[in-house]
Amino acid sequence: MASLASRPPAASVIAQVLRAQSTAPRRSRVDRLFGRSPLAPDADSWFRGALGELAVAQRLAGLGPEWRVIHAVPVGTRGADIDHLVIGPTGVFTVNTKHHAGRSVWVGERRVMVDGQRKDHLRNAAHEAARASRRLSAATGVAVDVAPLVVIVGASRLTANARSAQVVVLSSGSVAGWLRSRPWFLPPESVDSIAAAASDLATWNAAPAPEPDLAAFADLREQIGRARFRRRVWTGGLLVGLVGVTMTAPLWVGTVLAGTVIR
């Protein structure tokens, strides 16, 4: 790995997806016909995490030429990584992506709740930023402050009841605008210096991370999409058939079938 600057978004998580997926049995012809998902159960959470990181990376790509964004930064020897490290005129930020599709997310001063369940997003993000600050300060020889962000992807509702003193929680749609809106204070030479240190694997005391098979991941996404489409077709056909039955069958049959669908 020549430089972390060229590391693709979600590289670490994609590698985990493919590792878990390697144990999945092949689908039968009937499975494919009826749209059974090819995704292994152990790969599901990793897959959703990868989609979240890719979505946020796409938002960060629009920041502009003054900014440097490094993805999937490996840290230490235990497999940890920083989803996105953002360096620009308004400062240095770690971005911890959380994909909570369709969930209700509540943000308080000291905690984040997802569908009523407490999550350690704030604590983990603060630890991540403090660790990055120490590493970058040692590598550059100057104090580098790093601010932690948690970026929520896909939530049906994001309610901020209070703000954390340390960690900023944002939706994926607002992260780029928020970063650009902060006061500018880092000159271009400082941005370049910090980005150079951040791109060096030695800064993070990490072993080289294997590069994921992006083509295999793209193929898996396509298979999942086709399976989802087939399930929708079958579900739609079933509903149309039930509607037809209720229109032509005796009244009591239609009532029973309609009640079954509603339940």
Tab-separated table of N, CA and C in Angstrom, residues 39-99:
chain	number	residue	atom	x	y	z
A	39	LEU	N	-27.067	-12.959	0.533
A	39	LEU	CA	-26.219	-12.467	1.616
A	39	LEU	C	-26.233	-13.431	2.798
A	40	ALA	N	-25.045	-13.827	3.244
A	40	ALA	CA	-24.927	-14.698	4.412
A	40	ALA	C	-25.367	-13.945	5.661
A	41	PRO	N	-25.997	-14.610	6.622
A	41	PRO	CA	-26.435	-13.920	7.852
A	41	PRO	C	-25.304	-13.184	8.553
A	42	ASP	N	-24.115	-13.782	8.589
A	42	ASP	CA	-22.979	-13.151	9.270
A	42	ASP	C	-22.463	-11.929	8.524
A	43	ALA	N	-22.837	-11.804	7.263
A	43	ALA	CA	-22.362	-10.678	6.454
A	43	ALA	C	-23.327	-9.503	6.463
A	44	ASP	N	-24.527	-9.702	6.986
A	44	ASP	CA	-25.584	-8.688	6.858
A	44	ASP	C	-25.200	-7.359	7.508
A	45	SER	N	-24.762	-7.389	8.767
A	45	SER	CA	-24.439	-6.130	9.445
A	45	SER	C	-23.236	-5.448	8.802
A	46	TRP	N	-22.268	-6.243	8.359
A	46	TRP	CA	-21.112	-5.660	7.667
A	46	TRP	C	-21.540	-5.011	6.366
A	47	PHE	N	-22.461	-5.663	5.656
A	47	PHE	CA	-22.922	-5.121	4.378
A	47	PHE	C	-23.615	-3.784	4.577
A	48	ARG	N	-24.489	-3.708	5.586
A	48	ARG	CA	-25.168	-2.442	5.859
A	48	ARG	C	-24.164	-1.369	6.260
A	49	GLY	N	-23.149	-1.746	7.029
A	49	GLY	CA	-22.114	-0.785	7.400
A	49	GLY	C	-21.356	-0.266	6.192
A	50	ALA	N	-21.066	-1.165	5.250
A	50	ALA	CA	-20.365	-0.743	4.035
A	50	ALA	C	-21.197	0.243	3.230
A	51	LEU	N	-22.496	-0.038	3.106
A	51	LEU	CA	-23.365	0.885	2.363
A	51	LEU	C	-23.391	2.258	3.031
A	52	GLY	N	-23.395	2.279	4.367
A	52	GLY	CA	-23.385	3.549	5.078
A	52	GLY	C	-22.115	4.334	4.808
A	53	GLU	N	-20.969	3.673	4.870
A	53	GLU	CA	-19.702	4.367	4.633
A	53	GLU	C	-19.595	4.864	3.195
A	54	LEU	N	-20.091	4.074	2.255
A	54	LEU	CA	-20.068	4.509	0.855
A	54	LEU	C	-20.962	5.726	0.641
A	55	ALA	N	-22.106	5.756	1.322
A	55	ALA	CA	-23.008	6.899	1.186
A	55	ALA	C	-22.375	8.174	1.729
A	56	VAL	N	-21.713	8.067	2.873
A	56	VAL	CA	-21.070	9.241	3.462
A	56	VAL	C	-19.866	9.675	2.620
A	57	ALA	N	-19.111	8.719	2.106
A	57	ALA	CA	-17.980	9.053	1.245
A	57	ALA	C	-18.433	9.853	0.030
A	58	GLN	N	-19.588	9.492	-0.504
A	58	GLN	CA	-20.116	10.221	-1.662
A	58	GLN	C	-20.431	11.670	-1.288
A	59	ARG	N	-20.960	11.882	-0.086
A	59	ARG	CA	-21.232	13.249	0.375
A	59	ARG	C	-19.931	14.030	0.560
A	60	LEU	N	-18.937	13.390	1.152
A	60	LEU	CA	-17.668	14.069	1.421
A	60	LEU	C	-16.904	14.386	0.135
A	61	ALA	N	-17.163	13.630	-0.914
A	61	ALA	CA	-16.472	13.865	-2.182
A	61	ALA	C	-16.806	15.237	-2.767
A	62	GLY	N	-17.898	15.825	-2.320
A	62	GLY	CA	-18.299	17.128	-2.837
A	62	GLY	C	-17.778	18.311	-2.054
A	63	LEU	N	-16.868	18.082	-1.123
A	63	LEU	CA	-16.391	19.188	-0.283
A	63	LEU	C	-15.617	20.243	-1.071
A	64	GLY	N	-14.837	19.822	-2.058
A	64	GLY	CA	-14.080	20.786	-2.836
A	64	GLY	C	-12.583	20.559	-2.762
A	65	PRO	N	-11.812	21.261	-3.600
A	65	PRO	CA	-10.375	21.004	-3.721
A	65	PRO	C	-9.556	21.410	-2.502
A	66	GLU	N	-10.135	22.214	-1.613
A	66	GLU	CA	-9.385	22.636	-0.419
A	66	GLU	C	-9.313	21.530	0.638
A	67	TRP	N	-10.040	20.455	0.428
A	67	TRP	CA	-10.197	19.422	1.436
A	67	TRP	C	-9.466	18.150	1.055
A	68	ARG	N	-9.078	17.387	2.077
A	68	ARG	CA	-8.493	16.063	1.889
A	68	ARG	C	-9.332	15.078	2.713
A	69	VAL	N	-9.722	13.989	2.105
A	69	VAL	CA	-10.513	12.973	2.797
A	69	VAL	C	-9.807	11.624	2.622
A	70	ILE	N	-9.533	10.954	3.730
A	70	ILE	CA	-8.892	9.649	3.707
A	70	ILE	C	-9.874	8.654	4.323
A	71	HIS	N	-10.069	7.550	3.655
A	71	HIS	CA	-11.090	6.589	4.063
A	71	HIS	C	-10.464	5.336	4.673
A	72	ALA	N	-11.230	4.714	5.573
A	72	ALA	CA	-10.857	3.403	6.131
A	72	ALA	C	-9.415	3.394	6.622
A	73	VAL	N	-9.093	4.331	7.506
A	73	VAL	CA	-7.726	4.476	8.018
A	73	VAL	C	-7.472	3.403	9.080
A	74	PRO	N	-6.557	2.454	8.833
A	74	PRO	CA	-6.292	1.422	9.850
A	74	PRO	C	-5.506	2.013	11.016
A	75	VAL	N	-5.889	1.638	12.229
A	75	VAL	CA	-5.249	2.186	13.424
A	75	VAL	C	-4.874	1.032	14.357
A	76	GLY	N	-3.612	0.982	14.736
A	76	GLY	CA	-3.178	-0.033	15.692
A	76	GLY	C	-3.137	-1.425	15.079
A	77	THR	N	-3.032	-2.414	15.953
A	77	THR	CA	-2.810	-3.793	15.514
A	77	THR	C	-4.014	-4.706	15.740
A	78	ARG	N	-5.155	-4.136	16.125
A	78	ARG	CA	-6.314	-4.971	16.451
A	78	ARG	C	-7.453	-4.847	15.443
A	79	GLY	N	-7.162	-4.306	14.282
A	79	GLY	CA	-8.163	-4.241	13.231
A	79	GLY	C	-9.079	-3.037	13.268
A	80	ALA	N	-8.820	-2.080	14.164
A	80	ALA	CA	-9.660	-0.881	14.228
A	80	ALA	C	-9.370	0.022	13.026
A	81	ASP	N	-10.356	0.818	12.662
A	81	ASP	CA	-10.118	1.799	11.617
A	81	ASP	C	-11.016	3.006	11.812
A	82	ILE	N	-10.620	4.100	11.179
A	82	ILE	CA	-11.412	5.325	11.159
A	82	ILE	C	-12.168	5.348	9.834
A	83	ASP	N	-13.483	5.452	9.897
A	83	ASP	CA	-14.276	5.391	8.665
A	83	ASP	C	-13.827	6.446	7.662
A	84	HIS	N	-13.730	7.693	8.125
A	84	HIS	CA	-13.295	8.789	7.256
A	84	HIS	C	-12.517	9.796	8.108
A	85	LEU	N	-11.399	10.256	7.590
A	85	LEU	CA	-10.639	11.334	8.221
A	85	LEU	C	-10.672	12.524	7.275
A	86	VAL	N	-11.223	13.626	7.753
A	86	VAL	CA	-11.425	14.812	6.914
A	86	VAL	C	-10.489	15.919	7.395
A	87	ILE	N	-9.743	16.493	6.453
A	87	ILE	CA	-8.786	17.555	6.767
A	87	ILE	C	-9.049	18.708	5.802
A	88	GLY	N	-9.324	19.876	6.359
A	88	GLY	CA	-9.638	21.004	5.489
A	88	GLY	C	-9.479	22.329	6.192
A	89	PRO	N	-9.901	23.405	5.555
A	89	PRO	CA	-9.722	24.749	6.120
A	89	PRO	C	-10.391	24.942	7.473
A	90	THR	N	-11.427	24.155	7.777
A	90	THR	CA	-12.139	24.335	9.045
A	90	THR	C	-11.675	23.357	10.124
A	91	GLY	N	-10.642	22.576	9.834
A	91	GLY	CA	-10.092	21.717	10.870
A	91	GLY	C	-9.918	20.272	10.426
A	92	VAL	N	-9.680	19.419	11.428
A	92	VAL	CA	-9.475	17.990	11.208
A	92	VAL	C	-10.572	17.240	11.955
A	93	PHE	N	-11.180	16.267	11.284
A	93	PHE	CA	-12.359	15.589	11.836
A	93	PHE	C	-12.277	14.090	11.578
A	94	THR	N	-12.616	13.317	12.583
A	94	THR	CA	-12.904	11.901	12.356
A	94	THR	C	-14.412	11.775	12.146
A	95	VAL	N	-14.783	10.925	11.198
A	95	VAL	CA	-16.193	10.708	10.895
A	95	VAL	C	-16.512	9.243	11.146
A	96	ASN	N	-17.361	9.005	12.122
A	96	ASN	CA	-17.807	7.659	12.463
A	96	ASN	C	-19.204	7.476	11.885
A	97	THR	N	-19.318	6.623	10.886
A	97	THR	CA	-20.577	6.440	10.176
A	97	THR	C	-21.420	5.353	10.831
A	98	LYS	N	-22.713	5.639	11.002
A	98	LYS	CA	-23.637	4.652	11.552
A	98	LYS	C	-24.858	4.550	10.640
A	99	HIS	N	-25.060	3.351	10.097
A	99	HIS	CA	-26.166	3.122	9.167
A	99	HIS	C	-27.354	2.569	9.946
